[in-house]
Amino acid sequence: MGAWFWWMIFGMAVVTYIPRAIPLTFLEGRELPEAVQNVLRNIPYAVLGALIFPAVFFIQENVWFGVIGAASAFAIAFTGANVILVVLGTIAILSVYGLWFG
Amino acid sequence: MQEHGFSSGLKAGASIAIGYFPVALTFGLLAKTTGLSLIEATAMSIFVFAGAAQYISLSLITAGVLPALIVVNTFIVNIRHFLMTAALNEKMEPDARWKKALYAFGITDETFTVLATQPGDKIRTSFAAGVIVISYGSWVVFTSLGHLIGASLPGFLQASMSIALYAMFVGLLVPSMKGNRKVVSLALIAALFNSLFYFTGWLSTGWAIMVSTLASAIIIELISRKGVAA
């Protein structure tokens, strides 16, 4: 790659940083209206829903990987296991599935 | 008050580090086949630290797209972080602006979800630093390693590890879902909107996540307020 590549990385770094930094620094010490605060408090759980579905079904060409993976993750999580156990347990189940049927 | 500081952050971020491992390894490998040197691939992960945008940039480079357009596209893909960091700001302890400007660099979809779903009122800056350091470290180191090794994991492991980040999202969501209809509805409605955008192709991924999240958060807020009034 030539010099353009480094300019591109510089540009990508700047435009990636701006949406991350502006709200955190600009909103520091400012009290937002109650209604806005309430909506912002809802964001984390809504984001999780959107990040999981439907992308989880398309992690592999074989859609069953995603279906079994998602079902396993929910099942393990509902037992009250902590996050790292959910992650490792789901990987283990899919490894077994992949070795047998992959 | 030494609880929930840097080392707790490292621990909370460990699942992100595991989840980034296969993604970064594959990125390093793809960067190599795209023609990026080890330094160039690693530099992109060091300075940009945005998985989706980095992956897309590789395919755009291959397609011969103008670098300026790749930068514009990166911005569009990352606009959703405006929403996430605005939400995160409500959850973080007040701190000096320069410190917030520093850790803002490390806010990704994954670090955001881990931080924003922590129980308790406020999150300490040192906790956020811990979550970010371990995630960022994994992202950068495994990008280099993927380029160096020039191969991905054995097939079955590559396939099974691709679930890691999604399993983490599930693991973060479920404890809050239990006995909380509001959380269930928030996730469900956002998931339905996002699926609609995905299958109709009306919005690209970055926009789709932002619009479905915002729509769900507003709808549920309106419904729950009406419920209180009635």
Short mmCIF file of C-alpha atoms in Angstrom, two decimals:
data_model
loop_
_atom_site.label_atom_id
_atom_site.label_comp_id
_atom_site.label_asym_id
_atom_site.label_seq_id
_atom_site.Cartn_x
_atom_site.Cartn_y
_atom_site.Cartn_z
CA MET A 1 0.00 0.00 0.00
CA GLY A 2 1.19 3.57 -0.62
CA ALA A 3 1.06 6.83 1.30
CA TRP A 4 -2.70 7.03 0.63
CA PHE A 5 -3.14 4.10 2.97
CA TRP A 6 -1.77 6.06 5.92
CA TRP A 7 -3.97 9.04 5.12
CA MET A 8 -6.90 6.68 4.96
CA ILE A 9 -6.08 5.18 8.38
CA PHE A 10 -5.76 8.69 9.76
CA GLY A 11 -9.17 9.59 8.36
CA MET A 12 -10.75 6.38 9.61
CA ALA A 13 -9.28 6.96 13.07
CA VAL A 14 -10.70 10.50 13.23
CA VAL A 15 -14.22 9.62 12.05
CA THR A 16 -14.33 6.60 14.37
CA TYR A 17 -13.21 8.67 17.35
CA ILE A 18 -15.65 11.57 16.88
CA PRO A 19 -18.90 9.67 17.61
CA ARG A 20 -17.25 8.03 20.60
CA ALA A 21 -15.78 11.16 22.14
CA ILE A 22 -18.28 13.97 21.52
CA PRO A 23 -21.16 12.71 23.70
CA LEU A 24 -18.87 11.63 26.55
CA THR A 25 -17.02 14.94 26.76
CA PHE A 26 -19.73 17.37 25.66
CA LEU A 27 -22.40 15.94 27.95
CA GLU A 28 -20.12 15.84 31.01
CA GLY A 29 -21.70 17.80 33.83
CA ARG A 30 -24.86 18.55 31.83
CA GLU A 31 -28.25 17.42 33.05
CA LEU A 32 -30.40 16.16 30.19
CA PRO A 33 -34.21 16.43 30.26
CA GLU A 34 -35.85 13.64 32.23
CA ALA A 35 -37.52 12.16 29.11
CA VAL A 36 -34.20 11.97 27.24
CA GLN A 37 -32.50 10.37 30.26
CA ASN A 38 -35.21 7.72 30.38
CA VAL A 39 -34.79 6.88 26.71
CA LEU A 40 -31.00 6.73 27.11
CA ARG A 41 -31.39 4.34 30.04
CA ASN A 42 -33.32 1.99 27.71
CA ILE A 43 -30.59 1.98 25.08
CA PRO A 44 -28.28 -0.78 26.47
CA TYR A 45 -30.99 -3.48 26.47
CA ALA A 46 -32.35 -2.42 23.09
CA VAL A 47 -28.82 -2.43 21.63
CA LEU A 48 -28.28 -5.98 22.89
CA GLY A 49 -31.44 -7.15 21.13
CA ALA A 50 -30.35 -5.53 17.87
CA LEU A 51 -26.76 -6.78 18.14
CA ILE A 52 -27.85 -10.38 18.72
CA PHE A 53 -30.69 -10.66 16.19
CA PRO A 54 -30.70 -11.51 13.40
CA ALA A 55 -26.87 -11.56 13.03
CA VAL A 56 -26.41 -14.56 15.36
CA PHE A 57 -28.12 -16.82 12.82
CA PHE A 58 -25.60 -15.98 10.10
CA ILE A 59 -22.29 -16.60 11.87
CA GLN A 60 -21.74 -19.64 9.64
CA GLU A 61 -23.19 -20.69 6.33
CA ASN A 62 -24.94 -23.53 8.15
CA VAL A 63 -27.72 -21.65 9.94
CA TRP A 64 -27.93 -24.38 12.61
CA PHE A 65 -24.66 -23.13 14.12
CA GLY A 66 -26.36 -19.87 14.99
CA VAL A 67 -29.62 -21.47 16.10
CA ILE A 68 -27.92 -24.00 18.38
CA GLY A 69 -25.43 -21.40 19.58
CA ALA A 70 -28.13 -18.88 20.49
CA ALA A 71 -30.28 -21.53 22.18
CA SER A 72 -27.28 -22.81 24.18
CA ALA A 73 -26.25 -19.32 25.24
CA PHE A 74 -29.76 -18.47 26.46
CA ALA A 75 -30.06 -21.83 28.23
CA ILE A 76 -26.71 -21.45 30.03
CA ALA A 77 -27.40 -17.82 30.90
CA PHE A 78 -30.79 -18.71 32.40
CA THR A 79 -29.10 -21.06 34.88
CA GLY A 80 -27.50 -17.94 36.33
CA ALA A 81 -23.99 -18.65 35.03
CA ASN A 82 -21.75 -15.61 34.67
CA VAL A 83 -20.90 -14.17 31.26
CA ILE A 84 -17.57 -15.91 30.76
CA LEU A 85 -19.17 -19.30 31.45
CA VAL A 86 -21.91 -18.53 28.95
CA VAL A 87 -19.25 -17.73 26.35
CA LEU A 88 -17.02 -20.75 27.01
CA GLY A 89 -19.96 -23.14 27.42
CA THR A 90 -21.52 -22.07 24.14
CA ILE A 91 -18.19 -22.41 22.33
CA ALA A 92 -17.79 -25.91 23.81
CA ILE A 93 -21.26 -27.00 22.68
CA LEU A 94 -20.71 -25.67 19.15
CA SER A 95 -17.27 -27.32 18.98
CA VAL A 96 -18.84 -30.66 19.75
CA TYR A 97 -21.62 -30.01 17.25
CA GLY A 98 -19.06 -28.91 14.62
CA LEU A 99 -16.86 -31.97 15.11
CA TRP A 100 -19.81 -34.34 14.77
CA PHE A 101 -21.87 -32.68 12.08
CA GLY A 102 -19.70 -29.86 10.67
CA MET B 1 -13.64 2.03 47.63
CA GLN B 2 -11.13 -0.16 45.83
CA GLU B 3 -13.96 -2.35 44.51
CA HIS B 4 -15.02 -2.22 40.90
CA GLY B 5 -11.75 -0.67 39.84
CA PHE B 6 -9.22 -1.55 37.16
CA SER B 7 -8.81 -5.25 37.93
CA SER B 8 -12.57 -5.84 38.12
CA GLY B 9 -12.71 -4.13 34.73
CA LEU B 10 -10.10 -6.52 33.33
CA LYS B 11 -12.19 -9.43 34.56
CA ALA B 12 -15.42 -8.05 33.14
CA GLY B 13 -13.66 -7.46 29.81
CA ALA B 14 -12.23 -10.99 29.57
CA SER B 15 -15.19 -12.29 27.58
CA ILE B 16 -14.67 -9.51 25.04
CA ALA B 17 -11.00 -10.47 24.75
CA ILE B 18 -12.03 -14.08 24.06
CA GLY B 19 -14.62 -12.94 21.54
CA TYR B 20 -12.20 -10.63 19.73
CA PHE B 21 -9.62 -13.39 19.41
CA PRO B 22 -11.11 -15.18 16.35
CA VAL B 23 -12.40 -11.93 14.82
CA ALA B 24 -9.03 -10.16 15.06
CA LEU B 25 -7.12 -13.24 13.92
CA THR B 26 -9.29 -13.44 10.81
CA PHE B 27 -8.93 -9.70 10.25
CA GLY B 28 -5.13 -10.06 10.30
CA LEU B 29 -5.32 -12.91 7.85
CA LEU B 30 -7.71 -11.09 5.49
CA ALA B 31 -5.58 -7.93 5.70
CA LYS B 32 -2.61 -9.99 4.56
CA THR B 33 -4.47 -11.45 1.58
CA THR B 34 -5.71 -7.92 0.75
CA GLY B 35 -2.06 -6.85 0.49
CA LEU B 36 -1.54 -4.96 3.76
CA SER B 37 1.85 -5.39 5.43
CA LEU B 38 2.09 -6.51 9.06
CA ILE B 39 2.70 -2.90 10.13
CA GLU B 40 -0.24 -1.60 8.09
CA ALA B 41 -2.68 -4.20 9.38
CA THR B 42 -1.59 -3.71 12.99
CA ALA B 43 -1.67 0.08 12.62
CA MET B 44 -5.28 -0.07 11.48
CA SER B 45 -6.24 -2.04 14.59
CA ILE B 46 -4.18 0.27 16.82
CA PHE B 47 -5.59 3.54 15.51
CA VAL B 48 -9.11 2.65 14.39
CA PHE B 49 -10.21 -0.15 16.76
CA ALA B 50 -13.55 -0.75 15.05
CA GLY B 51 -14.18 -4.30 13.89
CA ALA B 52 -17.02 -3.85 11.42
CA ALA B 53 -15.52 -0.73 9.82
CA GLN B 54 -12.11 -2.39 9.47
CA TYR B 55 -13.56 -5.48 7.79
CA ILE B 56 -15.57 -3.36 5.36
CA SER B 57 -12.51 -1.24 4.54
CA LEU B 58 -10.65 -4.37 3.40
CA SER B 59 -13.35 -5.33 0.94
CA LEU B 60 -13.55 -1.72 -0.29
CA ILE B 61 -9.77 -1.60 -0.79
CA THR B 62 -9.98 -4.81 -2.83
CA ALA B 63 -12.81 -3.29 -4.87
CA GLY B 64 -10.57 -0.30 -5.60
CA VAL B 65 -12.88 2.21 -3.90
CA LEU B 66 -11.49 5.73 -3.40
CA PRO B 67 -9.81 6.05 0.05
CA ALA B 68 -11.86 9.18 0.84
CA LEU B 69 -15.04 7.18 0.29
CA ILE B 70 -13.74 4.44 2.59
CA VAL B 71 -13.34 7.11 5.29
CA VAL B 72 -16.89 8.38 4.69
CA ASN B 73 -18.21 4.85 4.87
CA THR B 74 -16.33 4.29 8.15
CA PHE B 75 -18.07 7.33 9.61
CA ILE B 76 -21.48 6.09 8.51
CA VAL B 77 -20.87 2.63 9.99
CA ASN B 78 -19.78 4.19 13.30
CA ILE B 79 -22.48 6.82 13.70
CA ARG B 80 -24.30 4.45 16.04
CA HIS B 81 -21.62 5.12 18.65
CA PHE B 82 -23.06 8.63 19.14
CA LEU B 83 -26.08 6.95 20.64
CA MET B 84 -24.11 4.46 22.69
CA THR B 85 -21.69 6.97 24.24
CA ALA B 86 -24.57 9.35 25.00
CA ALA B 87 -26.26 6.49 26.87
CA LEU B 88 -23.00 5.47 28.53
CA ASN B 89 -22.41 9.01 29.75
CA GLU B 90 -25.46 8.65 32.04
CA LYS B 91 -23.86 5.61 33.63
CA MET B 92 -20.26 6.83 34.08
CA GLU B 93 -18.99 8.62 37.15
CA PRO B 94 -18.32 12.32 36.52
CA ASP B 95 -14.66 12.83 35.72
CA ALA B 96 -12.20 15.22 34.07
CA ARG B 97 -12.97 15.76 30.38
CA TRP B 98 -9.49 14.64 29.28
CA LYS B 99 -9.93 11.29 30.99
CA LYS B 100 -13.31 10.81 29.34
CA ALA B 101 -11.83 11.83 25.99
CA LEU B 102 -9.15 9.19 26.54
CA TYR B 103 -11.38 6.24 27.35
CA ALA B 104 -13.92 7.31 24.70
CA PHE B 105 -11.43 5.88 22.18
CA GLY B 106 -12.09 2.41 23.58
CA ILE B 107 -15.89 2.38 23.31
CA THR B 108 -16.97 -0.32 20.87
CA ASP B 109 -20.29 -2.21 20.63
CA GLU B 110 -18.80 -4.79 22.97
CA THR B 111 -17.16 -2.56 25.59
CA PHE B 112 -20.32 -0.42 25.59
CA THR B 113 -22.61 -3.36 26.32
CA VAL B 114 -20.36 -4.68 29.10
CA LEU B 115 -20.13 -1.25 30.75
CA ALA B 116 -23.73 -0.19 30.30
CA THR B 117 -25.17 -3.41 31.76
CA GLN B 118 -23.08 -3.36 34.95
CA PRO B 119 -25.29 -3.50 38.01
CA GLY B 120 -25.20 -0.56 40.35
CA ASP B 121 -25.53 3.15 39.91
CA LYS B 122 -22.30 4.58 38.53
CA ILE B 123 -19.26 3.03 36.87
CA ARG B 124 -15.78 4.13 37.84
CA THR B 125 -13.38 5.39 35.21
CA SER B 126 -10.77 2.83 36.33
CA PHE B 127 -13.28 0.00 35.75
CA ALA B 128 -13.91 1.25 32.21
CA ALA B 129 -10.15 1.46 31.67
CA GLY B 130 -9.80 -2.19 32.68
CA VAL B 131 -12.53 -3.37 30.32
CA ILE B 132 -11.02 -1.38 27.46
CA VAL B 133 -7.36 -2.33 28.03
CA ILE B 134 -8.00 -6.07 27.88
CA SER B 135 -10.33 -5.75 24.85
CA TYR B 136 -8.01 -3.43 22.94
CA GLY B 137 -4.99 -5.58 23.79
CA SER B 138 -6.71 -8.66 22.41
CA TRP B 139 -7.80 -6.82 19.26
CA VAL B 140 -4.32 -5.47 18.45
CA VAL B 141 -2.24 -8.51 19.44
CA PHE B 142 -4.42 -11.00 17.60
CA THR B 143 -4.56 -8.82 14.48
CA SER B 144 -0.76 -9.07 14.31
CA LEU B 145 -0.80 -12.75 15.10
CA GLY B 146 -3.34 -13.46 12.35
CA HIS B 147 -1.14 -11.66 9.84
CA LEU B 148 2.03 -13.40 11.09
CA ILE B 149 0.61 -16.91 11.13
CA GLY B 150 -1.31 -16.32 7.93
CA ALA B 151 -3.85 -18.99 8.78
CA SER B 152 -7.01 -19.15 10.77
CA LEU B 153 -7.94 -21.59 13.51
CA PRO B 154 -8.83 -25.21 12.76
CA GLY B 155 -12.21 -25.25 11.00
CA PHE B 156 -14.34 -26.51 13.87
CA LEU B 157 -12.83 -24.07 16.36
CA GLN B 158 -13.11 -21.11 13.98
CA ALA B 159 -16.78 -21.98 13.50
CA SER B 160 -17.57 -22.49 17.16
CA MET B 161 -15.65 -19.40 18.30
CA SER B 162 -17.60 -17.20 15.91
CA ILE B 163 -20.45 -17.45 18.44
CA ALA B 164 -18.36 -15.90 21.25
CA LEU B 165 -19.43 -12.26 21.03
CA TYR B 166 -23.09 -13.18 20.56
CA ALA B 167 -22.95 -15.54 23.53
CA MET B 168 -21.49 -12.66 25.51
CA PHE B 169 -24.36 -10.36 24.48
CA VAL B 170 -26.82 -13.05 25.60
CA GLY B 171 -24.94 -13.49 28.86
CA LEU B 172 -25.18 -9.74 29.51
CA LEU B 173 -28.85 -9.51 28.57
CA VAL B 174 -30.37 -12.49 30.39
CA PRO B 175 -29.65 -11.51 34.03
CA SER B 176 -31.47 -8.20 33.45
CA MET B 177 -34.31 -9.92 31.60
CA LYS B 178 -35.32 -12.11 34.52
CA GLY B 179 -38.52 -10.75 36.01
CA ASN B 180 -38.22 -7.53 34.06
CA ARG B 181 -40.75 -7.21 31.27
CA LYS B 182 -39.39 -3.84 30.22
CA VAL B 183 -35.94 -5.26 29.45
CA VAL B 184 -37.46 -8.20 27.56
CA SER B 185 -39.62 -5.86 25.47
CA LEU B 186 -36.73 -3.49 24.76
CA ALA B 187 -34.54 -6.30 23.42
CA LEU B 188 -37.39 -7.98 21.57
CA ILE B 189 -38.67 -4.90 19.76
CA ALA B 190 -35.16 -3.81 18.76
CA ALA B 191 -34.47 -7.35 17.51
CA LEU B 192 -37.68 -7.33 15.44
CA PHE B 193 -36.94 -3.91 13.90
CA ASN B 194 -33.36 -4.91 13.14
CA SER B 195 -34.52 -8.18 11.52
CA LEU B 196 -37.01 -6.23 9.43
CA PHE B 197 -34.26 -3.90 8.19
CA TYR B 198 -31.98 -6.84 7.56
CA PHE B 199 -34.38 -8.94 5.53
CA THR B 200 -35.84 -6.04 3.54
CA GLY B 201 -32.43 -4.46 3.01
CA TRP B 202 -33.91 -1.03 3.80
CA LEU B 203 -30.96 0.01 5.94
CA SER B 204 -27.31 -1.03 6.08
CA THR B 205 -26.09 -2.70 9.27
CA GLY B 206 -24.73 0.37 11.09
CA TRP B 207 -27.88 2.41 10.53
CA ALA B 208 -30.16 -0.55 11.16
CA ILE B 209 -28.72 -1.13 14.64
CA MET B 210 -29.00 2.54 15.53
CA VAL B 211 -32.53 3.07 14.22
CA SER B 212 -33.92 -0.15 15.73
CA THR B 213 -32.30 0.61 19.09
CA LEU B 214 -33.61 4.15 19.20
CA ALA B 215 -37.08 3.16 18.01
CA SER B 216 -37.37 0.44 20.64
CA ALA B 217 -36.06 2.70 23.44
CA ILE B 218 -38.55 5.46 22.56
CA ILE B 219 -41.56 3.18 22.03
CA ILE B 220 -41.04 1.41 25.35
CA GLU B 221 -40.54 4.72 27.11
CA LEU B 222 -43.84 6.06 25.73
CA ILE B 223 -45.70 2.87 26.65
CA SER B 224 -44.31 2.68 30.18
CA ARG B 225 -45.09 6.34 30.81
CA LYS B 226 -48.66 5.87 29.65
CA GLY B 227 -48.85 2.88 31.97
CA VAL B 228 -47.85 5.05 34.92
CA ALA B 229 -50.34 7.78 33.96
CA ALA B 230 -53.25 5.39 33.52
#
